[in-house]
CSV table of C-alpha atoms in Angstrom, one decimal:
chain,number,residue,atom,x,y,z
A,76,GLN,CA,0.0,0.0,0.0
A,77,LYS,CA,1.4,3.4,-1.0
A,78,GLU,CA,1.8,6.0,1.8
A,79,VAL,CA,-0.4,8.5,-0.2
A,80,GLU,CA,-3.3,7.4,-2.4
A,81,GLN,CA,-4.8,9.6,-5.0
A,82,ASP,CA,-7.3,8.8,-7.7
A,83,PRO,CA,-5.4,9.3,-11.0
A,84,GLY,CA,-8.6,10.3,-12.9
A,85,PRO,CA,-8.9,11.7,-15.5
A,86,LEU,CA,-11.6,13.9,-14.2
A,87,SER,CA,-13.6,15.8,-16.8
A,88,VAL,CA,-16.0,18.6,-15.7
A,89,PRO,CA,-17.8,21.4,-17.5
A,90,GLU,CA,-16.7,25.0,-17.0
A,91,GLY,CA,-18.2,26.5,-13.8
A,92,ALA,CA,-18.4,23.2,-12.0
A,93,ILE,CA,-17.2,22.7,-8.4
A,94,VAL,CA,-14.3,20.2,-8.4
A,95,SER,CA,-13.3,18.0,-5.5
A,96,LEU,CA,-9.9,16.3,-5.4
A,97,ASN,CA,-8.9,14.0,-2.6
A,98,CYS,CA,-6.0,12.1,-1.1
A,99,THR,CA,-5.8,9.6,1.7
A,100,TYR,CA,-2.6,8.7,3.6
A,101,SER,CA,-1.4,6.2,6.1
A,102,ASN,CA,1.4,7.9,7.9
A,103,SER,CA,0.1,9.6,11.0
A,104,ALA,CA,3.4,11.6,11.3
A,105,PHE,CA,2.4,13.8,8.4
A,106,GLN,CA,1.6,17.3,9.5
A,107,TYR,CA,2.4,19.5,6.4
A,108,PHE,CA,-0.1,19.2,3.5
A,109,MET,CA,0.2,20.7,0.1
A,110,TRP,CA,-1.4,20.7,-3.3
A,111,TYR,CA,0.7,21.2,-6.3
A,112,ARG,CA,-0.5,21.9,-9.8
A,113,GLN,CA,1.3,20.7,-12.9
A,114,TYR,CA,0.6,21.8,-16.4
A,115,SER,CA,1.6,19.6,-19.3
A,116,ARG,CA,5.3,19.6,-19.9
A,117,LYS,CA,6.0,21.8,-16.9
A,118,GLY,CA,7.2,21.4,-13.4
A,119,PRO,CA,4.8,21.2,-10.4
A,120,GLU,CA,4.1,24.5,-8.7
A,121,LEU,CA,2.7,25.0,-5.2
A,122,LEU,CA,-1.0,25.9,-5.1
A,123,MET,CA,-2.0,25.5,-1.4
A,124,TYR,CA,-0.3,24.8,1.9
A,125,THR,CA,-1.9,23.7,5.1
A,126,TYR,CA,-0.3,22.9,8.4
A,127,SER,CA,-2.1,20.2,10.5
A,128,SER,CA,-5.9,20.0,10.4
A,129,GLY,CA,-8.3,22.7,9.2
A,130,ASN,CA,-9.3,24.6,6.2
A,131,LYS,CA,-7.6,27.2,4.1
A,132,GLU,CA,-9.1,29.3,1.4
A,133,ASP,CA,-7.4,31.2,-1.4
A,134,GLY,CA,-9.7,32.7,-4.1
A,135,ARG,CA,-11.5,29.9,-5.8
A,136,PHE,CA,-9.4,27.2,-4.1
A,137,THR,CA,-10.1,25.6,-0.7
A,138,ALA,CA,-7.9,23.1,1.0
A,139,GLN,CA,-9.2,20.9,3.8
A,140,VAL,CA,-7.3,18.5,6.1
A,141,ASP,CA,-8.9,15.9,8.3
A,142,LYS,CA,-6.1,14.3,10.3
A,143,SER,CA,-8.4,12.0,12.2
A,144,SER,CA,-9.5,10.4,8.9
A,145,LYS,CA,-6.1,10.9,7.2
A,146,TYR,CA,-7.9,12.6,4.4
A,147,ILE,CA,-7.2,15.8,2.5
A,148,SER,CA,-9.2,17.6,-0.1
A,149,LEU,CA,-8.9,20.4,-2.6
A,150,PHE,CA,-12.0,22.2,-3.8
A,151,ILE,CA,-12.0,24.4,-6.9
A,152,ARG,CA,-15.1,26.6,-7.3
A,153,ASP,CA,-16.2,28.0,-10.7
A,154,SER,CA,-13.7,25.9,-12.5
A,155,GLN,CA,-12.1,27.4,-15.6
A,156,PRO,CA,-10.4,25.7,-18.7
A,157,SER,CA,-7.2,27.2,-17.4
A,158,ASP,CA,-7.5,24.9,-14.3
A,159,SER,CA,-7.0,21.9,-16.6
A,160,ALA,CA,-3.8,20.3,-15.2
A,161,THR,CA,-2.6,17.5,-13.0
A,162,TYR,CA,-3.1,18.1,-9.3
A,163,LEU,CA,-0.7,16.4,-6.9
A,164,CYS,CA,-1.2,16.2,-3.2
A,165,ALA,CA,2.0,16.2,-1.1
A,166,MET,CA,2.7,15.8,2.6
A,167,SER,CA,5.5,15.5,5.0
A,168,GLY,CA,6.4,15.0,8.7
A,169,THR,CA,9.6,17.1,8.4
A,170,ALA,CA,9.7,19.6,5.5
A,171,SER,CA,12.8,18.1,4.1
A,172,LYS,CA,11.1,15.2,2.5
A,173,LEU,CA,7.7,15.4,0.7
A,174,THR,CA,5.8,12.4,-0.3
A,175,PHE,CA,3.6,12.9,-3.3
A,176,GLY,CA,0.4,11.3,-4.5
A,177,THR,CA,0.2,10.0,-8.0
A,178,GLY,CA,-1.7,13.1,-9.2
A,179,THR,CA,-5.3,13.6,-10.6
A,180,ARG,CA,-5.6,14.8,-14.1
A,181,LEU,CA,-8.3,17.4,-14.4
A,182,GLN,CA,-9.9,18.5,-17.7
A,183,VAL,CA,-12.3,21.5,-17.6
A,184,THR,CA,-14.3,21.7,-20.8
A,185,LEU,CA,-16.1,24.7,-22.3
B,299,ASP,CA,14.7,35.0,-15.1
B,300,THR,CA,14.3,31.3,-14.5
B,301,ALA,CA,14.5,30.3,-10.8
B,302,VAL,CA,15.4,26.6,-11.3
B,303,SER,CA,16.8,25.7,-14.6
B,304,GLN,CA,17.8,22.3,-15.9
B,305,THR,CA,19.6,21.2,-19.0
B,306,PRO,CA,19.1,19.5,-21.2
B,307,LYS,CA,15.3,19.6,-21.5
B,308,TYR,CA,15.2,16.5,-23.8
B,309,LEU,CA,17.7,13.6,-23.9
B,310,VAL,CA,17.4,10.6,-26.2
B,311,THR,CA,20.1,8.0,-25.8
B,312,GLN,CA,21.0,4.4,-26.2
B,313,MET,CA,21.0,1.7,-23.5
B,314,GLY,CA,24.4,1.4,-21.8
B,315,ASN,CA,25.4,5.1,-22.4
B,316,ASP,CA,26.3,7.5,-19.6
B,317,LYS,CA,24.6,10.9,-19.4
B,318,SER,CA,24.4,13.9,-17.1
B,319,ILE,CA,21.7,16.4,-16.3
B,320,LYS,CA,22.6,19.8,-14.8
B,321,CYS,CA,20.5,22.0,-12.5
B,322,GLU,CA,21.0,25.5,-11.2
B,323,GLN,CA,18.9,27.6,-8.9
B,324,ASN,CA,19.2,31.4,-8.4
B,325,LEU,CA,16.8,31.6,-5.5
B,326,GLY,CA,19.5,31.5,-2.8
B,327,HIS,CA,18.0,28.3,-1.4
B,328,ASP,CA,20.1,26.0,0.7
B,329,THR,CA,18.4,22.7,-0.3
B,330,MET,CA,18.2,21.0,-3.7
B,331,TYR,CA,16.5,17.8,-4.9
B,332,TRP,CA,16.2,15.4,-7.7
B,333,TYR,CA,12.8,13.8,-8.3
B,334,LYS,CA,11.9,11.2,-10.9
B,335,GLN,CA,8.4,11.3,-12.5
B,336,ASP,CA,7.3,8.2,-14.3
B,337,SER,CA,4.8,7.8,-17.2
B,338,LYS,CA,1.9,7.7,-14.7
B,339,LYS,CA,2.9,11.1,-13.2
B,340,PHE,CA,4.2,9.5,-9.9
B,341,LEU,CA,6.8,11.9,-8.5
B,342,LYS,CA,9.4,10.1,-6.3
B,343,ILE,CA,12.3,11.7,-4.5
B,344,MET,CA,15.8,10.4,-5.4
B,345,PHE,CA,18.2,12.7,-3.6
B,346,SER,CA,18.4,15.8,-1.6
B,347,TYR,CA,21.4,18.1,-0.7
B,348,ASN,CA,21.5,20.7,2.0
B,349,ASN,CA,24.4,23.1,1.6
B,350,LYS,CA,26.3,20.6,-0.6
B,351,GLU,CA,25.7,17.7,1.9
B,352,LEU,CA,23.7,14.7,1.0
B,353,ILE,CA,20.7,14.5,3.4
B,354,ILE,CA,18.3,12.2,1.5
B,355,ASN,CA,19.4,9.2,-0.5
B,356,GLU,CA,16.4,7.1,-1.4
B,357,THR,CA,16.7,3.5,-2.7
B,358,VAL,CA,18.2,4.4,-6.1
B,359,PRO,CA,20.6,2.2,-8.1
B,360,ASN,CA,24.3,3.0,-7.7
B,361,ARG,CA,24.3,4.0,-11.4
B,362,PHE,CA,22.8,7.3,-10.3
B,363,SER,CA,25.3,9.7,-8.7
B,364,PRO,CA,24.4,13.2,-7.7
B,365,LYS,CA,27.0,15.9,-7.3
B,366,SER,CA,26.7,19.3,-5.7
B,367,PRO,CA,29.7,21.6,-6.4
B,368,ASP,CA,28.0,24.4,-4.5
B,369,LYS,CA,24.6,25.1,-3.0
B,370,ALA,CA,23.2,26.6,-6.2
B,371,HIS,CA,24.0,23.6,-8.3
B,372,LEU,CA,23.0,20.0,-8.3
B,373,ASN,CA,23.9,17.6,-11.1
B,374,LEU,CA,22.8,14.1,-11.8
B,375,HIS,CA,25.0,11.6,-13.6
B,376,ILE,CA,23.6,8.3,-14.7
B,377,ASN,CA,25.9,5.4,-15.8
B,378,SER,CA,24.9,2.4,-18.0
B,379,LEU,CA,21.5,3.7,-18.8
B,380,GLU,CA,18.6,1.2,-18.9
B,381,LEU,CA,15.2,1.2,-20.5
B,382,GLY,CA,13.5,1.7,-17.1
B,383,ASP,CA,15.4,4.9,-16.6
B,384,SER,CA,13.2,6.6,-19.2
B,385,ALA,CA,11.3,9.3,-17.2
B,386,VAL,CA,11.1,13.0,-16.6
B,387,TYR,CA,13.7,14.1,-14.0
B,388,PHE,CA,12.9,17.2,-12.0
B,389,CYS,CA,15.3,19.3,-10.1
B,390,ALA,CA,13.8,21.4,-7.2
B,391,SER,CA,15.0,23.7,-4.5
B,392,SER,CA,13.7,24.9,-1.2
B,393,GLN,CA,14.7,27.0,1.8
B,394,LEU,CA,14.7,25.0,5.0
B,395,SER,CA,14.6,26.8,8.3
B,396,ASN,CA,15.1,25.7,11.9
B,397,ARG,CA,12.8,28.4,13.1
B,398,GLY,CA,9.1,27.4,13.1
B,399,PRO,CA,7.2,25.2,10.6
B,400,ASN,CA,8.4,25.1,7.1
B,401,THR,CA,6.0,25.6,4.2
B,402,GLY,CA,7.7,22.7,2.4
B,403,GLU,CA,7.4,24.7,-0.8
B,404,LEU,CA,9.5,23.2,-3.5
B,405,PHE,CA,10.4,25.2,-6.6
B,406,PHE,CA,10.7,22.9,-9.5
B,407,GLY,CA,12.5,23.2,-12.8
B,408,GLU,CA,10.7,22.3,-16.0
B,409,GLY,CA,12.1,18.8,-16.1
B,410,SER,CA,14.5,16.8,-18.3
B,411,ARG,CA,12.8,14.2,-20.4
B,412,LEU,CA,15.1,11.2,-20.7
B,413,THR,CA,14.3,8.5,-23.3
B,414,VAL,CA,16.4,5.4,-23.4
B,415,LEU,CA,16.2,3.4,-26.6
């Protein structure tokens, strides 16, 4: 069993839809949780960061962490075609080593 | 001005050859990494250097040897290339701090796509 599980998709939604992306993990030592976005042929870039449990909102993006269930989510409101990318969750116990999920490929259609 | 730059972007080579990928960051970060991303987009850490010292060395074949001449550069040399080495290799950097929680933010290069024939 992988330390971090993420549905690879692809996930296809119409423009304007609310998108929910999720990861589960098994290592209870994880306390830093991140979402990276990776466009095709580019490197991943940090989208959201959360420390321990709770919610964090940034514009159309909301990250949620539920440590009791070992479950994290990223919600995208009013999705746009420019949101089409692969979304990777990442987490760590110490910030020097991140463990990534396999990524979910999202396609937002017009 | 590119923050993390890697060369070459594309590399096509024959099995058994030796090749190198170079990485440079101009962010002033003290930690650099090599990640391997397979065809299913799974990103796995290979090595990490902090101020030129190796701090993470995952289970990677000995054919892979990182070198960090200074904290702004981290190169990856691969000997006797095999078909399974075909992947995109990403260099990344971050600033680790002993004061308070880290964001864990990694800044990635654009990747070096290696194809072994």
